[in-house]
PDB file of C-alpha atoms in Angstrom:
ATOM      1  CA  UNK A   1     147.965  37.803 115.991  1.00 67.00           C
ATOM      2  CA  UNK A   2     146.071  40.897 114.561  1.00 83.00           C
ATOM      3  CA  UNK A   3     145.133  43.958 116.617  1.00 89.00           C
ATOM      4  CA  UNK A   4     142.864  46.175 115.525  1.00 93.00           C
ATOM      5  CA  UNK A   5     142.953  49.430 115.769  1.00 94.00           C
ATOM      6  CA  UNK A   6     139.905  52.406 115.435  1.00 95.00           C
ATOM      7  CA  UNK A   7     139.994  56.123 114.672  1.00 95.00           C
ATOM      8  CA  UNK A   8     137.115  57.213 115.784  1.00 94.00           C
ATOM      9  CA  UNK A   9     135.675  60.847 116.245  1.00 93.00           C
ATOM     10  CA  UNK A  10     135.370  62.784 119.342  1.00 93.00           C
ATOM     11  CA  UNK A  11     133.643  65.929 117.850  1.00 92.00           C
ATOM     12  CA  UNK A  12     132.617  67.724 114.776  1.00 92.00           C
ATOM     13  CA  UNK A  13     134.906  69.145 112.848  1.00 94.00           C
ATOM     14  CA  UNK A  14     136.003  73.478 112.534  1.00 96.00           C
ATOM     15  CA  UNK A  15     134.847  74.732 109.132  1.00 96.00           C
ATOM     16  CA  UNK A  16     137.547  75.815 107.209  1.00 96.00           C
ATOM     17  CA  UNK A  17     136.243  79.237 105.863  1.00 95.00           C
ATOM     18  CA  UNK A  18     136.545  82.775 105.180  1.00 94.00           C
ATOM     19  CA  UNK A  19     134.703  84.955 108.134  1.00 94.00           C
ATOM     20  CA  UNK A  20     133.244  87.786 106.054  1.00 92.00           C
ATOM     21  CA  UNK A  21     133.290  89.749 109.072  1.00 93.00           C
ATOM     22  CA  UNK A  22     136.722  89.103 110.509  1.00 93.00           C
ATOM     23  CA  UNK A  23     138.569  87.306 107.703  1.00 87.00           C
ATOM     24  CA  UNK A  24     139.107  84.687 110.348  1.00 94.00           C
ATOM     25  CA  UNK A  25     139.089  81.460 108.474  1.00 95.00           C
ATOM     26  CA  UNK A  26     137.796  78.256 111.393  1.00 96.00           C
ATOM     27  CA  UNK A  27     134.212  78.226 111.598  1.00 97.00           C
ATOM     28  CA  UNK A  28     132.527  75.691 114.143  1.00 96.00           C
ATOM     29  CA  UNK A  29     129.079  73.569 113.694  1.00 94.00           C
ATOM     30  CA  UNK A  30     127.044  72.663 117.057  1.00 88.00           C
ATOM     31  CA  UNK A  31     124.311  71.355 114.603  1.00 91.00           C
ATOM     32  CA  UNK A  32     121.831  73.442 114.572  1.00 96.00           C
ATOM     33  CA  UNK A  33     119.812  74.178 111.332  1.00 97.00           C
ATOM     34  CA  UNK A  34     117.717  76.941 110.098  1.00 97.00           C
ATOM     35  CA  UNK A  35     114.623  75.741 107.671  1.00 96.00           C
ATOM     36  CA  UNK A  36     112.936  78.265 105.263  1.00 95.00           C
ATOM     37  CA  UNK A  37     110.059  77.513 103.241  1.00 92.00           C
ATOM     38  CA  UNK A  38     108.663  79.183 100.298  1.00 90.00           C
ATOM     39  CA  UNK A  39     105.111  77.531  98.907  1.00 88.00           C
ATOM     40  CA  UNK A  40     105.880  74.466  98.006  1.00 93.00           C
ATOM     41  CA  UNK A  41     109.729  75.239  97.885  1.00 95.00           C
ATOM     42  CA  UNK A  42     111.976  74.523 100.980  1.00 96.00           C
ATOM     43  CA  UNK A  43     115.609  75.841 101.816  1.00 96.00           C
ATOM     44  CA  UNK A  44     117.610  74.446 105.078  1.00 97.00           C
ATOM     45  CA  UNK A  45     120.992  75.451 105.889  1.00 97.00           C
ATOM     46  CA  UNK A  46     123.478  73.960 108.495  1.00 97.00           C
ATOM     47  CA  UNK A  47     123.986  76.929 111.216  1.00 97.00           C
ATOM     48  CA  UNK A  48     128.382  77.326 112.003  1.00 97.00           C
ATOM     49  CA  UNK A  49     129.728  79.824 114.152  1.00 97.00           C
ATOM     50  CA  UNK A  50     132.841  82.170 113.303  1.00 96.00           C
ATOM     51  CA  UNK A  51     135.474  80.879 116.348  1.00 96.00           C
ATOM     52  CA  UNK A  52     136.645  84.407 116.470  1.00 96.00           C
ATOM     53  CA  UNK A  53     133.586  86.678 116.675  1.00 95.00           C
ATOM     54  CA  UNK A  54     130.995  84.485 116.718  1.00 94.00           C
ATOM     55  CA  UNK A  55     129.116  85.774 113.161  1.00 95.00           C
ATOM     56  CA  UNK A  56     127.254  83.181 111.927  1.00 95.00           C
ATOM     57  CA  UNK A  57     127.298  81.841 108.737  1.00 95.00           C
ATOM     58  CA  UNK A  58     124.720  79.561 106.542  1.00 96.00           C
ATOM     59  CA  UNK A  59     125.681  75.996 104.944  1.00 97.00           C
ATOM     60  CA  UNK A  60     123.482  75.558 102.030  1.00 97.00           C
ATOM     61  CA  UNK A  61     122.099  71.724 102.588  1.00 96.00           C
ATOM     62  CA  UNK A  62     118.585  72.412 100.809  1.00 96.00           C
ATOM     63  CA  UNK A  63     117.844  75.163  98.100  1.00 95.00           C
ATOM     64  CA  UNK A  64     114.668  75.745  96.683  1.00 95.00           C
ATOM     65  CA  UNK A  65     113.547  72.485  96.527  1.00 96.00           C
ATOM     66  CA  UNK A  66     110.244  70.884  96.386  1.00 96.00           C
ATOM     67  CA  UNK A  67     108.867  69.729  99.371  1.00 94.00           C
ATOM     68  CA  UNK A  68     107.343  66.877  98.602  1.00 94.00           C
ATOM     69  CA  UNK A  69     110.676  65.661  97.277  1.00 96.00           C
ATOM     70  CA  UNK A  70     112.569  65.796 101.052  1.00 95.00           C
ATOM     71  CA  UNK A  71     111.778  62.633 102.509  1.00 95.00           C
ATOM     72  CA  UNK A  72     109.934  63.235 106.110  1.00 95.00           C
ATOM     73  CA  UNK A  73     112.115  61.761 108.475  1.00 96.00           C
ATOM     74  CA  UNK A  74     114.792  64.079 106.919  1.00 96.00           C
ATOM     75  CA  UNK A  75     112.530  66.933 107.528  1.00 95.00           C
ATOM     76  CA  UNK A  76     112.057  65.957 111.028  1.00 96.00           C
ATOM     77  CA  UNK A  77     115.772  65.839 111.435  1.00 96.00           C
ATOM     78  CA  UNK A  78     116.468  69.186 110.195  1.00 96.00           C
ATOM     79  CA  UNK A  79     113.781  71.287 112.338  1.00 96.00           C
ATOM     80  CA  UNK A  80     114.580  68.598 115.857  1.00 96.00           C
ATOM     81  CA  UNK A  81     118.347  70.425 114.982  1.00 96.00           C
ATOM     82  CA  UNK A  82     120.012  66.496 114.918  1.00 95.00           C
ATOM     83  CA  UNK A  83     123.740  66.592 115.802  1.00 92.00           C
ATOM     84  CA  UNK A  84     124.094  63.181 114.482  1.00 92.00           C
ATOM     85  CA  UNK A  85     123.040  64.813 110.677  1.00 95.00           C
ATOM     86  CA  UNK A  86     125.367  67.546 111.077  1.00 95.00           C
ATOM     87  CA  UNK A  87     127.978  65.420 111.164  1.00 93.00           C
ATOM     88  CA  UNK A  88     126.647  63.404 107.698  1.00 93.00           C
ATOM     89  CA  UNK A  89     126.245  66.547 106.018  1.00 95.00           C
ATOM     90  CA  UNK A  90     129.684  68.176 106.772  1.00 94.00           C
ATOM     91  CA  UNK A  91     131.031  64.302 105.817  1.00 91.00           C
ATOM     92  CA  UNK A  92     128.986  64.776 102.666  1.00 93.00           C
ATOM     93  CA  UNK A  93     131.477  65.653  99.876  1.00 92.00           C
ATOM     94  CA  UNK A  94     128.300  67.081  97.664  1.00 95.00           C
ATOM     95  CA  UNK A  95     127.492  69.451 100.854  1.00 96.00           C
ATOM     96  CA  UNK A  96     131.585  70.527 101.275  1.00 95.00           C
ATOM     97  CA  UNK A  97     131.694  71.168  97.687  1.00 96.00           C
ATOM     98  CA  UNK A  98     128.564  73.265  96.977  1.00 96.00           C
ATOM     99  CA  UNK A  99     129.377  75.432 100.184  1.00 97.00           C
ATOM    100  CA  UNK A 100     133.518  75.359  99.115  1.00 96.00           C
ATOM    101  CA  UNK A 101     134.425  74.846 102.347  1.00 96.00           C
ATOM    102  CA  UNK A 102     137.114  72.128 103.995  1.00 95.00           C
ATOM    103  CA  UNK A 103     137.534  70.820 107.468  1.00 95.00           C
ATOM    104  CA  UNK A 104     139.728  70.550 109.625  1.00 95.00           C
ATOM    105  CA  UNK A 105     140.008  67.212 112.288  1.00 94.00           C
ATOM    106  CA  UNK A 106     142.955  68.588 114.833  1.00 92.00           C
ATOM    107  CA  UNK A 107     141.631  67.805 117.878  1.00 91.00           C
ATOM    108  CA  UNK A 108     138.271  66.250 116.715  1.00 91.00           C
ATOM    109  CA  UNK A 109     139.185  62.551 116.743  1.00 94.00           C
ATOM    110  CA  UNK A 110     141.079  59.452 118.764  1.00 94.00           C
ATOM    111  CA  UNK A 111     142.620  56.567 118.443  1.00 94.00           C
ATOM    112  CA  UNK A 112     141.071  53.560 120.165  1.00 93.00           C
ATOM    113  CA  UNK A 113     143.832  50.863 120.391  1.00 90.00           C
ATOM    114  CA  UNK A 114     141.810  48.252 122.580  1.00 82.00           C
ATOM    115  CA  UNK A 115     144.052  48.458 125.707  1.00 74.00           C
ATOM    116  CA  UNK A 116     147.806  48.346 125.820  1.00 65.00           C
ATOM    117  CA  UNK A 117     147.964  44.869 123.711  1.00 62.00           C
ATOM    118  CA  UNK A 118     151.117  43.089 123.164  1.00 61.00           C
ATOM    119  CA  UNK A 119     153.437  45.665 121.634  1.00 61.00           C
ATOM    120  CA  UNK A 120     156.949  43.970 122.808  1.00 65.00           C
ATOM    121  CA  UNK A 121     156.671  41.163 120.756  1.00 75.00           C
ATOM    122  CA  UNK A 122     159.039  40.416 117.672  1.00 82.00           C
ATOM    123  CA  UNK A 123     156.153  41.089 115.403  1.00 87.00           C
ATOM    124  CA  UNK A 124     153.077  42.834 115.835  1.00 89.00           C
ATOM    125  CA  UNK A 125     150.599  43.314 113.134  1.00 92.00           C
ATOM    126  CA  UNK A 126     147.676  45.767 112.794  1.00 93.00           C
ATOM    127  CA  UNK A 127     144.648  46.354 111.166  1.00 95.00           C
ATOM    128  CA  UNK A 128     143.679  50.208 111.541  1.00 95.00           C
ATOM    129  CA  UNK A 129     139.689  50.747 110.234  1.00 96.00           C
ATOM    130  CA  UNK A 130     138.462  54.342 110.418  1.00 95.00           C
ATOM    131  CA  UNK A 131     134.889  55.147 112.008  1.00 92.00           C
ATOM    132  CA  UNK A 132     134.474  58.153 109.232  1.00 89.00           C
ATOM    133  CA  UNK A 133     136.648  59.352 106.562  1.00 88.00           C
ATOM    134  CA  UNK A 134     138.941  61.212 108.729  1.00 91.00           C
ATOM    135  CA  UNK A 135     142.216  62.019 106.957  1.00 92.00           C
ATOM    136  CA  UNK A 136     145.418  61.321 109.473  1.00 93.00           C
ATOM    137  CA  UNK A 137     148.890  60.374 108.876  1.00 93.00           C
ATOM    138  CA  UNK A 138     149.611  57.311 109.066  1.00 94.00           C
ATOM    139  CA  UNK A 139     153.168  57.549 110.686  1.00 93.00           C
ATOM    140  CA  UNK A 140     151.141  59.821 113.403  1.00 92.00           C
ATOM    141  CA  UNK A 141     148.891  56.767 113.871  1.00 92.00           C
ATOM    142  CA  UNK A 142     151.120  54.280 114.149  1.00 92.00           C
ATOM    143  CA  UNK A 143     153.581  56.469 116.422  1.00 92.00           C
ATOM    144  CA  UNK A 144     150.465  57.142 118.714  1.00 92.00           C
ATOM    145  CA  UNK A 145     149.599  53.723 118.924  1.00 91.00           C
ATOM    146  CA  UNK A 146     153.069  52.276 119.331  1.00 88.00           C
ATOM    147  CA  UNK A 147     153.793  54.838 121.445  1.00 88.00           C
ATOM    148  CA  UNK A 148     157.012  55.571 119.564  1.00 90.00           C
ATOM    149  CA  UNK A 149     158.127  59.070 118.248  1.00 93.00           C
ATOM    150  CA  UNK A 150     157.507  60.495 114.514  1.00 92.00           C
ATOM    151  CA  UNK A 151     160.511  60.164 113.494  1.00 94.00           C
ATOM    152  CA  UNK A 152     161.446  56.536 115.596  1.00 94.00           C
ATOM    153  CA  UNK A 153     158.479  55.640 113.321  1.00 92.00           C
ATOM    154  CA  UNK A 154     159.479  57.153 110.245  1.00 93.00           C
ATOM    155  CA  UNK A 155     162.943  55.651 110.607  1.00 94.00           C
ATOM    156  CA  UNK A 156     160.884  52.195 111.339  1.00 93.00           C
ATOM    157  CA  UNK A 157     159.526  52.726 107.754  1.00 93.00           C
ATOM    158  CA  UNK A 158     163.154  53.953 106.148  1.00 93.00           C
ATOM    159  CA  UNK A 159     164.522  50.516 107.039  1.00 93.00           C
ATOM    160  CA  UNK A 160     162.028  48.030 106.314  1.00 92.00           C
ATOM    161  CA  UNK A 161     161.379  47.000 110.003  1.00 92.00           C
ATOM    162  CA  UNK A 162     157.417  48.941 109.772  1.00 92.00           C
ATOM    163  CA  UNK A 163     155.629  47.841 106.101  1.00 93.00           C
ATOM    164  CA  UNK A 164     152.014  48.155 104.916  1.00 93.00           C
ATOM    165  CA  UNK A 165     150.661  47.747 101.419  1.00 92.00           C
ATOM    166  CA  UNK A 166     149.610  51.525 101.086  1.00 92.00           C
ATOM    167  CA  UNK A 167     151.706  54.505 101.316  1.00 91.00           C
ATOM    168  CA  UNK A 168     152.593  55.296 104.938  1.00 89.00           C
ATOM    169  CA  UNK A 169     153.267  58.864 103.891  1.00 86.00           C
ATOM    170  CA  UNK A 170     150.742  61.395 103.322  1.00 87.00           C
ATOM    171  CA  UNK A 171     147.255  61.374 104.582  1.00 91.00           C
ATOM    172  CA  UNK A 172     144.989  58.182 104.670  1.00 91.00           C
ATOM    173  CA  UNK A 173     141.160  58.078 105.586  1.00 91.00           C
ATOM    174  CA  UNK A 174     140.733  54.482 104.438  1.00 92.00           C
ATOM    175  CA  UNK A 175     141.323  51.162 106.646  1.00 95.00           C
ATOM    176  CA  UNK A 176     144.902  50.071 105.987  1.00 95.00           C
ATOM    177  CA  UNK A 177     146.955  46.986 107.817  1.00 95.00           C
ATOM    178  CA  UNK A 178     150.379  47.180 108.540  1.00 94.00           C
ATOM    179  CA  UNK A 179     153.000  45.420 110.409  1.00 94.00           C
ATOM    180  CA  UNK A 180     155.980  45.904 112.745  1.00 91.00           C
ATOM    181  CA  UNK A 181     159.084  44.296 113.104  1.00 89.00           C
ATOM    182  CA  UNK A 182     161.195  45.113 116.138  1.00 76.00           C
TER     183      UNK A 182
END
């Protein structure tokens, strides 16, 4: 029988950048945005606050761009301060590149394992999907779930008894399957 399994997030994400006021390095969005227009150009930035001492700093999202060219509802979006788009943009690889930042997920997601299941049987097999493209170990998954230590888990996977089709080490943000043998 397969489980299924759902990472899901619980917040947005810190900001991984360089304060220019006190070279802290964790910034945090609550999605608010800041809209400039120009004529017919438009700017927006993404609003994130230094955790340290509170400076603010300015995600480019929109730069001198024509305004006819931003759909409306997007427009709407961006000056009703949507939480729901912060999270798109900071998920937006385009957006993370142009502003050369990172982010870090510690604390900002869970794992929804439908209930305690049937985890004593012989053989338990699992599908795991992810809700966005969080990046999480898989071992630290699959421990959590199971509720079975790092390294109980990572011994699981040294002797055959815990197999998936992708590589259990590292960092995953795709959906993966794997199964346990106890």
């Amino acid at each position: 029988m397969l489980e299924n399994w759902v990472v899901m997030p619980t917040c947005l994400p810190l900001v991984l950048r360089r304060c220019h006021a006190c070279a802290s390095e964790r910034f945090r969005a609550d999605g608010k945005f800041r809209v400039n227009a120009h004529h017919k150009l438009i700017d927006a930035w993404l609003l994130v606050l230094c955790t340290v001492c509170g400076d603010t700093a300015k995600l480019t999202v929109l730069e001198r761009t024509n305004v006819r060219s931003v759909r409306p509802e997007l427009l709407d979006r961006l000056h009703d301060n949507d939480p729901v788009l912060a999270a798109e943009l900071l998920r937006d690889p385009v957006v993370r590149r142009r502003n050369r930042i990172a982010l870090d997920w510690d604390g900002a997601w869970r794992l929804d394992t439908g209930g305690p299941g049937d985890l004593d049987r012989e053989a338990i097999e699992v599908s795991v999907c992810f809700a966005a493209r969080i990046p999480v170990r898989p071992v630290r998954l699959i421990a959590e779930g199971c509720a079975l230590s790092r390294a109980e888990a990572e011994r699981l996977t040294a002797e055959g008894r815990l197999v998936s089709a992708v590589r259990l080490s590292g960092r995953l943000s795709d959906d993966f399957t794997f199964t346990l043998k106890r």
